[in-house]
Amino acid sequence: MKILVISDIHANLAALNRVLDDSGSVDAVWCLGDLVGYGAEPNECVEQLSLLPNLVCLMGNHDAAVVGQLPLESFNNEAQASIRWTQQNIQPHLLEFLKNQPTLRIMGNITLAHASPRLPIWEYILDTETARINMEGMQTPYAFVGHTHQPVTYSKNGRKWVDWEIPLIGMPTPFPKYGIFNPGSVGQPRDRDPRAAYAIYDDTNQTWEARRVAYDISTTQKAILTAGLPTRHATRLNEGW
Ligand code: ZN
């Protein structure tokens, strides 16, 4: 099966649509959470995602805040403004959809978590030590996570230490013995590449392919500014930061 792995859409419809189009035909979509927050198109994005066949979806920290399961104070002022705006503007059935998503799922030999297998809503896996600790506690040899908005692969191959690499774009790479994979962010990339990030997981060949695709950033920026959301959520899209 060819599985589209996405994360951190953050209510950016142009980016989401471009990714769904660019990924071509897939057998399933695994979404690692943060469908909303920052952006101004939560209804369009959640609706679009909820209609995808064979969707597996998680709740991210922004989603959890919007549905009232995380205190707003745990976010910076600008993120809080977007969360409040989303709470006021999201349609009830789409809020319900967000509410019904779990924070962690196990799919065969893969743990899916928004942030980390250990702390699915909160922990940023930004270094090999955090990756190693998570690998040791995992029930599966592999995990797919989002949350940092930076594509990365952590791998462990029989030695004590964990390696990391930024995966090459468009190169299906065989799985290591143990691994944690992050596809990056569809709607708010933060690795200084403004293109939408996603990955293709081939569960037959056990390969991970990182991908990037450019989208019309100005449409998303216009929507954010028209909604009166913090301008930084729009301007930073140009930098991918
Ligand atoms: Zn996020």
PDB file of C-alpha atoms and ligand atoms in Angstrom:
ATOM      1  CA  MET A   1       0.000   0.000   0.000  1.00  0.00           C
ATOM      2  CA  LYS A   2       1.031   3.531  -0.728  1.00  0.00           C
ATOM      3  CA  ILE A   3       0.221   5.749   2.249  1.00  0.00           C
ATOM      4  CA  LEU A   4       0.314   9.544   2.251  1.00  0.00           C
ATOM      5  CA  VAL A   5       1.701  10.804   5.570  1.00  0.00           C
ATOM      6  CA  ILE A   6       0.921  14.419   6.450  1.00  0.00           C
ATOM      7  CA  SER A   7       1.099  16.574   9.558  1.00  0.00           C
ATOM      8  CA  ASP A   8       0.613  20.139  10.781  1.00  0.00           C
ATOM      9  CA  ILE A   9      -1.752  21.369   8.095  1.00  0.00           C
ATOM     10  CA  HIS A  10      -2.666  24.351  10.276  1.00  0.00           C
ATOM     11  CA  ALA A  11      -5.724  25.436   8.308  1.00  0.00           C
ATOM     12  CA  ASN A  12      -3.753  26.118   5.126  1.00  0.00           C
ATOM     13  CA  LEU A  13      -6.086  24.985   2.357  1.00  0.00           C
ATOM     14  CA  ALA A  14      -3.893  25.872  -0.645  1.00  0.00           C
ATOM     15  CA  ALA A  15      -1.033  23.806   0.786  1.00  0.00           C
ATOM     16  CA  LEU A  16      -3.301  20.875   1.667  1.00  0.00           C
ATOM     17  CA  ASN A  17      -4.907  20.774  -1.768  1.00  0.00           C
ATOM     18  CA  ARG A  18      -1.540  20.967  -3.492  1.00  0.00           C
ATOM     19  CA  VAL A  19      -0.223  18.060  -1.408  1.00  0.00           C
ATOM     20  CA  LEU A  20      -3.306  15.924  -2.058  1.00  0.00           C
ATOM     21  CA  ASP A  21      -2.913  16.597  -5.759  1.00  0.00           C
ATOM     22  CA  ASP A  22       0.868  16.146  -5.906  1.00  0.00           C
ATOM     23  CA  SER A  23       0.857  12.859  -3.986  1.00  0.00           C
ATOM     24  CA  GLY A  24      -1.188  11.238  -6.778  1.00  0.00           C
ATOM     25  CA  SER A  25      -3.323   8.214  -6.043  1.00  0.00           C
ATOM     26  CA  VAL A  26      -2.720   6.707  -2.612  1.00  0.00           C
ATOM     27  CA  ASP A  27      -4.374   3.851  -0.715  1.00  0.00           C
ATOM     28  CA  ALA A  28      -4.656   5.656   2.605  1.00  0.00           C
ATOM     29  CA  VAL A  29      -3.869   8.943   4.324  1.00  0.00           C
ATOM     30  CA  TRP A  30      -2.319   9.146   7.774  1.00  0.00           C
ATOM     31  CA  CYS A  31      -2.599  12.610   9.293  1.00  0.00           C
ATOM     32  CA  LEU A  32      -0.517  13.218  12.413  1.00  0.00           C
ATOM     33  CA  GLY A  33      -2.515  16.140  13.795  1.00  0.00           C
ATOM     34  CA  ASP A  34      -2.638  19.935  14.045  1.00  0.00           C
ATOM     35  CA  LEU A  35      -5.244  20.303  11.348  1.00  0.00           C
ATOM     36  CA  VAL A  36      -6.073  23.789  12.650  1.00  0.00           C
ATOM     37  CA  GLY A  37      -4.397  26.768  14.329  1.00  0.00           C
ATOM     38  CA  TYR A  38      -2.398  29.625  12.710  1.00  0.00           C
ATOM     39  CA  GLY A  39      -4.354  29.561   9.435  1.00  0.00           C
ATOM     40  CA  ALA A  40      -7.773  30.909   8.490  1.00  0.00           C
ATOM     41  CA  GLU A  41      -9.303  27.907   6.717  1.00  0.00           C
ATOM     42  CA  PRO A  42     -10.099  25.389   9.466  1.00  0.00           C
ATOM     43  CA  ASN A  43     -13.526  24.507   8.082  1.00  0.00           C
ATOM     44  CA  GLU A  44     -12.287  23.879   4.564  1.00  0.00           C
ATOM     45  CA  CYS A  45      -9.284  21.848   5.729  1.00  0.00           C
ATOM     46  CA  VAL A  46     -11.034  19.663   8.305  1.00  0.00           C
ATOM     47  CA  GLU A  47     -13.929  19.020   5.910  1.00  0.00           C
ATOM     48  CA  GLN A  48     -11.549  18.101   3.080  1.00  0.00           C
ATOM     49  CA  LEU A  49      -9.554  15.750   5.312  1.00  0.00           C
ATOM     50  CA  SER A  50     -12.572  14.143   6.939  1.00  0.00           C
ATOM     51  CA  LEU A  51     -13.868  13.097   3.516  1.00  0.00           C
ATOM     52  CA  LEU A  52     -10.674  11.286   2.463  1.00  0.00           C
ATOM     53  CA  PRO A  53     -11.063   7.525   2.107  1.00  0.00           C
ATOM     54  CA  ASN A  54      -9.024   5.374   4.516  1.00  0.00           C
ATOM     55  CA  LEU A  55      -8.052   8.314   6.676  1.00  0.00           C
ATOM     56  CA  VAL A  56      -6.285   7.729   9.966  1.00  0.00           C
ATOM     57  CA  CYS A  57      -6.121  10.973  11.910  1.00  0.00           C
ATOM     58  CA  LEU A  58      -4.665  12.128  15.214  1.00  0.00           C
ATOM     59  CA  MET A  59      -5.296  15.078  17.494  1.00  0.00           C
ATOM     60  CA  GLY A  60      -2.449  17.589  17.763  1.00  0.00           C
ATOM     61  CA  ASN A  61      -1.849  20.186  20.474  1.00  0.00           C
ATOM     62  CA  HIS A  62      -3.584  22.975  18.524  1.00  0.00           C
ATOM     63  CA  ASP A  63      -6.568  20.694  17.836  1.00  0.00           C
ATOM     64  CA  ALA A  64      -6.691  19.763  21.528  1.00  0.00           C
ATOM     65  CA  ALA A  65      -6.720  23.441  22.513  1.00  0.00           C
ATOM     66  CA  VAL A  66      -9.489  24.269  20.035  1.00  0.00           C
ATOM     67  CA  VAL A  67     -11.714  21.489  21.428  1.00  0.00           C
ATOM     68  CA  GLY A  68     -11.020  22.645  24.980  1.00  0.00           C
ATOM     69  CA  GLN A  69      -8.736  19.818  26.095  1.00  0.00           C
ATOM     70  CA  LEU A  70      -5.607  21.945  26.578  1.00  0.00           C
ATOM     71  CA  PRO A  71      -5.324  25.286  28.383  1.00  0.00           C
ATOM     72  CA  LEU A  72      -4.749  28.269  26.092  1.00  0.00           C
ATOM     73  CA  GLU A  73      -2.024  29.539  28.403  1.00  0.00           C
ATOM     74  CA  SER A  74       0.276  26.797  27.143  1.00  0.00           C
ATOM     75  CA  PHE A  75       0.519  28.659  23.794  1.00  0.00           C
ATOM     76  CA  ASN A  76       2.175  31.953  22.889  1.00  0.00           C
ATOM     77  CA  ASN A  77      -0.066  34.999  22.399  1.00  0.00           C
ATOM     78  CA  GLU A  78      -0.217  34.757  18.619  1.00  0.00           C
ATOM     79  CA  ALA A  79      -1.059  31.053  18.654  1.00  0.00           C
ATOM     80  CA  GLN A  80      -3.713  31.749  21.310  1.00  0.00           C
ATOM     81  CA  ALA A  81      -5.321  34.361  19.074  1.00  0.00           C
ATOM     82  CA  SER A  82      -5.664  31.802  16.275  1.00  0.00           C
ATOM     83  CA  ILE A  83      -7.018  29.146  18.601  1.00  0.00           C
ATOM     84  CA  ARG A  84      -9.672  31.550  19.933  1.00  0.00           C
ATOM     85  CA  TRP A  85     -10.578  32.629  16.409  1.00  0.00           C
ATOM     86  CA  THR A  86     -10.862  28.979  15.346  1.00  0.00           C
ATOM     87  CA  GLN A  87     -13.135  28.217  18.306  1.00  0.00           C
ATOM     88  CA  GLN A  88     -15.424  31.044  17.187  1.00  0.00           C
ATOM     89  CA  ASN A  89     -15.411  30.132  13.509  1.00  0.00           C
ATOM     90  CA  ILE A  90     -15.332  26.363  13.244  1.00  0.00           C
ATOM     91  CA  GLN A  91     -18.549  24.545  12.393  1.00  0.00           C
ATOM     92  CA  PRO A  92     -19.930  22.258  15.118  1.00  0.00           C
ATOM     93  CA  HIS A  93     -19.666  19.016  13.098  1.00  0.00           C
ATOM     94  CA  LEU A  94     -16.024  19.750  12.270  1.00  0.00           C
ATOM     95  CA  LEU A  95     -15.243  20.547  15.900  1.00  0.00           C
ATOM     96  CA  GLU A  96     -16.813  17.185  16.712  1.00  0.00           C
ATOM     97  CA  PHE A  97     -14.537  15.512  14.164  1.00  0.00           C
ATOM     98  CA  LEU A  98     -11.455  17.027  15.846  1.00  0.00           C
ATOM     99  CA  LYS A  99     -12.730  15.988  19.268  1.00  0.00           C
ATOM    100  CA  ASN A 100     -13.054  12.369  18.172  1.00  0.00           C
ATOM    101  CA  GLN A 101      -9.436  11.887  17.080  1.00  0.00           C
ATOM    102  CA  PRO A 102      -7.046   9.997  19.361  1.00  0.00           C
ATOM    103  CA  THR A 103      -3.638  11.343  20.391  1.00  0.00           C
ATOM    104  CA  LEU A 104      -1.812   8.105  19.569  1.00  0.00           C
ATOM    105  CA  ARG A 105      -2.457   5.090  17.363  1.00  0.00           C
ATOM    106  CA  ILE A 106      -0.644   1.910  16.538  1.00  0.00           C
ATOM    107  CA  MET A 107      -0.849   0.732  12.931  1.00  0.00           C
ATOM    108  CA  GLY A 108       0.943  -2.613  12.557  1.00  0.00           C
ATOM    109  CA  ASN A 109       4.607  -2.007  13.347  1.00  0.00           C
ATOM    110  CA  ILE A 110       4.249   1.771  13.494  1.00  0.00           C
ATOM    111  CA  THR A 111       3.252   4.082  16.334  1.00  0.00           C
ATOM    112  CA  LEU A 112       1.574   7.282  15.177  1.00  0.00           C
ATOM    113  CA  ALA A 113       1.775  10.280  17.507  1.00  0.00           C
ATOM    114  CA  HIS A 114       1.518  14.010  16.927  1.00  0.00           C
ATOM    115  CA  ALA A 115       4.509  14.995  19.056  1.00  0.00           C
ATOM    116  CA  SER A 116       6.250  11.882  20.424  1.00  0.00           C
ATOM    117  CA  PRO A 117       5.268   8.321  21.378  1.00  0.00           C
ATOM    118  CA  ARG A 118       6.146   9.133  25.005  1.00  0.00           C
ATOM    119  CA  LEU A 119       4.223  12.416  25.249  1.00  0.00           C
ATOM    120  CA  PRO A 120       1.937  12.453  22.186  1.00  0.00           C
ATOM    121  CA  ILE A 121       0.750  16.048  22.567  1.00  0.00           C
ATOM    122  CA  TRP A 122       3.764  17.851  23.936  1.00  0.00           C
ATOM    123  CA  GLU A 123       7.266  16.564  23.423  1.00  0.00           C
ATOM    124  CA  TYR A 124       9.406  17.956  20.605  1.00  0.00           C
ATOM    125  CA  ILE A 125      11.780  15.358  19.186  1.00  0.00           C
ATOM    126  CA  LEU A 126      14.573  17.701  18.126  1.00  0.00           C
ATOM    127  CA  ASP A 127      17.665  15.652  18.997  1.00  0.00           C
ATOM    128  CA  THR A 128      18.968  12.101  18.893  1.00  0.00           C
ATOM    129  CA  GLU A 129      18.821  11.674  22.683  1.00  0.00           C
ATOM    130  CA  THR A 130      15.091  12.424  22.823  1.00  0.00           C
ATOM    131  CA  ALA A 131      14.628  10.107  19.840  1.00  0.00           C
ATOM    132  CA  ARG A 132      16.589   7.341  21.606  1.00  0.00           C
ATOM    133  CA  ILE A 133      14.573   7.598  24.820  1.00  0.00           C
ATOM    134  CA  ASN A 134      11.372   7.404  22.811  1.00  0.00           C
ATOM    135  CA  MET A 135      12.584   4.412  20.798  1.00  0.00           C
ATOM    136  CA  GLU A 136      13.364   2.531  23.999  1.00  0.00           C
ATOM    137  CA  GLY A 137       9.830   2.977  25.286  1.00  0.00           C
ATOM    138  CA  MET A 138       8.012   2.259  22.031  1.00  0.00           C
ATOM    139  CA  GLN A 139       5.845  -0.820  21.512  1.00  0.00           C
ATOM    140  CA  THR A 140       6.755  -0.829  17.834  1.00  0.00           C
ATOM    141  CA  PRO A 141      10.102  -0.521  16.003  1.00  0.00           C
ATOM    142  CA  TYR A 142       8.891   2.603  14.157  1.00  0.00           C
ATOM    143  CA  ALA A 143       7.062   5.825  14.851  1.00  0.00           C
ATOM    144  CA  PHE A 144       5.725   8.609  12.650  1.00  0.00           C
ATOM    145  CA  VAL A 145       5.515  12.003  14.353  1.00  0.00           C
ATOM    146  CA  GLY A 146       4.978  15.656  13.435  1.00  0.00           C
ATOM    147  CA  HIS A 147       4.910  18.717  15.728  1.00  0.00           C
ATOM    148  CA  THR A 148       8.367  20.195  15.005  1.00  0.00           C
ATOM    149  CA  HIS A 149       7.436  21.196  11.442  1.00  0.00           C
ATOM    150  CA  GLN A 150      10.824  19.912  10.250  1.00  0.00           C
ATOM    151  CA  PRO A 151      11.275  16.762   8.132  1.00  0.00           C
ATOM    152  CA  VAL A 152      13.788  14.407   9.735  1.00  0.00           C
ATOM    153  CA  THR A 153      14.533  10.714  10.158  1.00  0.00           C
ATOM    154  CA  TYR A 154      16.064   9.238  13.320  1.00  0.00           C
ATOM    155  CA  SER A 155      17.449   5.740  12.927  1.00  0.00           C
ATOM    156  CA  LYS A 156      19.067   3.060  15.057  1.00  0.00           C
ATOM    157  CA  ASN A 157      20.841   0.124  13.445  1.00  0.00           C
ATOM    158  CA  GLY A 158      22.203  -2.294  16.002  1.00  0.00           C
ATOM    159  CA  ARG A 159      24.617   0.219  17.529  1.00  0.00           C
ATOM    160  CA  LYS A 160      24.016   2.061  20.773  1.00  0.00           C
ATOM    161  CA  TRP A 161      23.511   5.486  19.280  1.00  0.00           C
ATOM    162  CA  VAL A 162      20.810   7.032  17.187  1.00  0.00           C
ATOM    163  CA  ASP A 163      21.629   8.768  13.881  1.00  0.00           C
ATOM    164  CA  TRP A 164      19.623  11.523  12.291  1.00  0.00           C
ATOM    165  CA  GLU A 165      19.326  12.771   8.758  1.00  0.00           C
ATOM    166  CA  ILE A 166      17.263  15.162   6.724  1.00  0.00           C
ATOM    167  CA  PRO A 167      15.758  12.782   4.188  1.00  0.00           C
ATOM    168  CA  LEU A 168      16.510  13.378   0.522  1.00  0.00           C
ATOM    169  CA  ILE A 169      13.481  14.588  -1.391  1.00  0.00           C
ATOM    170  CA  GLY A 170      11.929  12.148  -3.839  1.00  0.00           C
ATOM    171  CA  MET A 171      14.141   9.205  -2.798  1.00  0.00           C
ATOM    172  CA  PRO A 172      12.304   6.209  -1.330  1.00  0.00           C
ATOM    173  CA  THR A 173      14.593   5.069   1.506  1.00  0.00           C
ATOM    174  CA  PRO A 174      14.467   1.610   3.141  1.00  0.00           C
ATOM    175  CA  PHE A 175      13.584   1.532   6.828  1.00  0.00           C
ATOM    176  CA  PRO A 176      16.386   1.173   9.394  1.00  0.00           C
ATOM    177  CA  LYS A 177      16.116  -1.403  12.182  1.00  0.00           C
ATOM    178  CA  TYR A 178      14.415   1.179  14.431  1.00  0.00           C
ATOM    179  CA  GLY A 179      13.250   4.584  13.296  1.00  0.00           C
ATOM    180  CA  ILE A 180      11.276   7.735  13.998  1.00  0.00           C
ATOM    181  CA  PHE A 181      10.125   9.599  10.898  1.00  0.00           C
ATOM    182  CA  ASN A 182       8.803  13.142  10.655  1.00  0.00           C
ATOM    183  CA  PRO A 183       7.222  14.227   7.333  1.00  0.00           C
ATOM    184  CA  GLY A 184       7.477  17.952   8.180  1.00  0.00           C
ATOM    185  CA  SER A 185       4.572  20.390   7.966  1.00  0.00           C
ATOM    186  CA  VAL A 186       2.064  20.844   5.161  1.00  0.00           C
ATOM    187  CA  GLY A 187       0.858  24.286   6.166  1.00  0.00           C
ATOM    188  CA  GLN A 188       3.559  25.929   8.338  1.00  0.00           C
ATOM    189  CA  PRO A 189       6.999  24.565   7.370  1.00  0.00           C
ATOM    190  CA  ARG A 190       9.774  25.667   9.731  1.00  0.00           C
ATOM    191  CA  ASP A 191      12.950  24.436   8.093  1.00  0.00           C
ATOM    192  CA  ARG A 192      13.545  27.486   5.902  1.00  0.00           C
ATOM    193  CA  ASP A 193      11.942  25.791   2.913  1.00  0.00           C
ATOM    194  CA  PRO A 194       8.541  27.384   2.267  1.00  0.00           C
ATOM    195  CA  ARG A 195       7.254  24.462   0.208  1.00  0.00           C
ATOM    196  CA  ALA A 196       4.641  22.148   1.735  1.00  0.00           C
ATOM    197  CA  ALA A 197       6.227  18.990   3.163  1.00  0.00           C
ATOM    198  CA  TYR A 198       4.808  15.465   3.228  1.00  0.00           C
ATOM    199  CA  ALA A 199       5.915  11.860   2.857  1.00  0.00           C
ATOM    200  CA  ILE A 200       4.931   8.670   1.118  1.00  0.00           C
ATOM    201  CA  TYR A 201       5.157   5.483   3.150  1.00  0.00           C
ATOM    202  CA  ASP A 202       5.191   2.242   1.171  1.00  0.00           C
ATOM    203  CA  ASP A 203       4.224  -0.469   3.635  1.00  0.00           C
ATOM    204  CA  THR A 204       4.954  -3.315   1.207  1.00  0.00           C
ATOM    205  CA  ASN A 205       8.557  -2.327   0.552  1.00  0.00           C
ATOM    206  CA  GLN A 206       8.929  -0.538   3.929  1.00  0.00           C
ATOM    207  CA  THR A 207      10.276   2.684   2.453  1.00  0.00           C
ATOM    208  CA  TRP A 208       9.872   6.360   3.382  1.00  0.00           C
ATOM    209  CA  GLU A 209       9.962   9.054   0.724  1.00  0.00           C
ATOM    210  CA  ALA A 210      10.120  12.706   1.743  1.00  0.00           C
ATOM    211  CA  ARG A 211       8.505  15.143  -0.663  1.00  0.00           C
ATOM    212  CA  ARG A 212       8.109  18.910  -1.108  1.00  0.00           C
ATOM    213  CA  VAL A 213       5.738  20.855  -3.284  1.00  0.00           C
ATOM    214  CA  ALA A 214       5.359  24.578  -3.906  1.00  0.00           C
ATOM    215  CA  TYR A 215       1.887  26.053  -3.517  1.00  0.00           C
ATOM    216  CA  ASP A 216       0.281  29.468  -3.882  1.00  0.00           C
ATOM    217  CA  ILE A 217       1.363  31.029  -0.581  1.00  0.00           C
ATOM    218  CA  SER A 218      -0.320  34.367  -1.369  1.00  0.00           C
ATOM    219  CA  THR A 219      -3.824  32.822  -1.268  1.00  0.00           C
ATOM    220  CA  THR A 220      -3.203  31.513   2.242  1.00  0.00           C
ATOM    221  CA  GLN A 221      -1.668  34.805   3.363  1.00  0.00           C
ATOM    222  CA  LYS A 222      -4.666  36.744   2.061  1.00  0.00           C
ATOM    223  CA  ALA A 223      -7.056  34.493   3.989  1.00  0.00           C
ATOM    224  CA  ILE A 224      -5.050  34.951   7.220  1.00  0.00           C
ATOM    225  CA  LEU A 225      -4.915  38.744   6.874  1.00  0.00           C
ATOM    226  CA  THR A 226      -8.588  39.049   5.872  1.00  0.00           C
ATOM    227  CA  ALA A 227      -9.573  37.055   8.957  1.00  0.00           C
ATOM    228  CA  GLY A 228      -7.636  39.509  11.129  1.00  0.00           C
ATOM    229  CA  LEU A 229      -5.296  36.818  12.447  1.00  0.00           C
ATOM    230  CA  PRO A 230      -1.728  37.718  13.529  1.00  0.00           C
ATOM    231  CA  THR A 231       0.196  38.889  10.452  1.00  0.00           C
ATOM    232  CA  ARG A 232       3.243  36.850  11.426  1.00  0.00           C
ATOM    233  CA  HIS A 233       1.311  33.647  10.681  1.00  0.00           C
ATOM    234  CA  ALA A 234       1.094  34.928   7.103  1.00  0.00           C
ATOM    235  CA  THR A 235       4.514  36.537   6.596  1.00  0.00           C
ATOM    236  CA  ARG A 236       6.510  33.607   7.973  1.00  0.00           C
ATOM    237  CA  LEU A 237       5.103  31.374   5.225  1.00  0.00           C
ATOM    238  CA  ASN A 238       7.411  33.144   2.760  1.00  0.00           C
ATOM    239  CA  GLU A 239      10.443  32.108   4.764  1.00  0.00           C
ATOM    240  CA  GLY A 240       9.295  28.647   5.763  1.00  0.00           C
ATOM    241  CA  TRP A 241      10.124  29.589   9.338  1.00  0.00           C
TER     242      TRP A 241
HETATM  243 ZN    ZN B   1       1.922  22.159  14.570  1.00  0.00          ZN
END
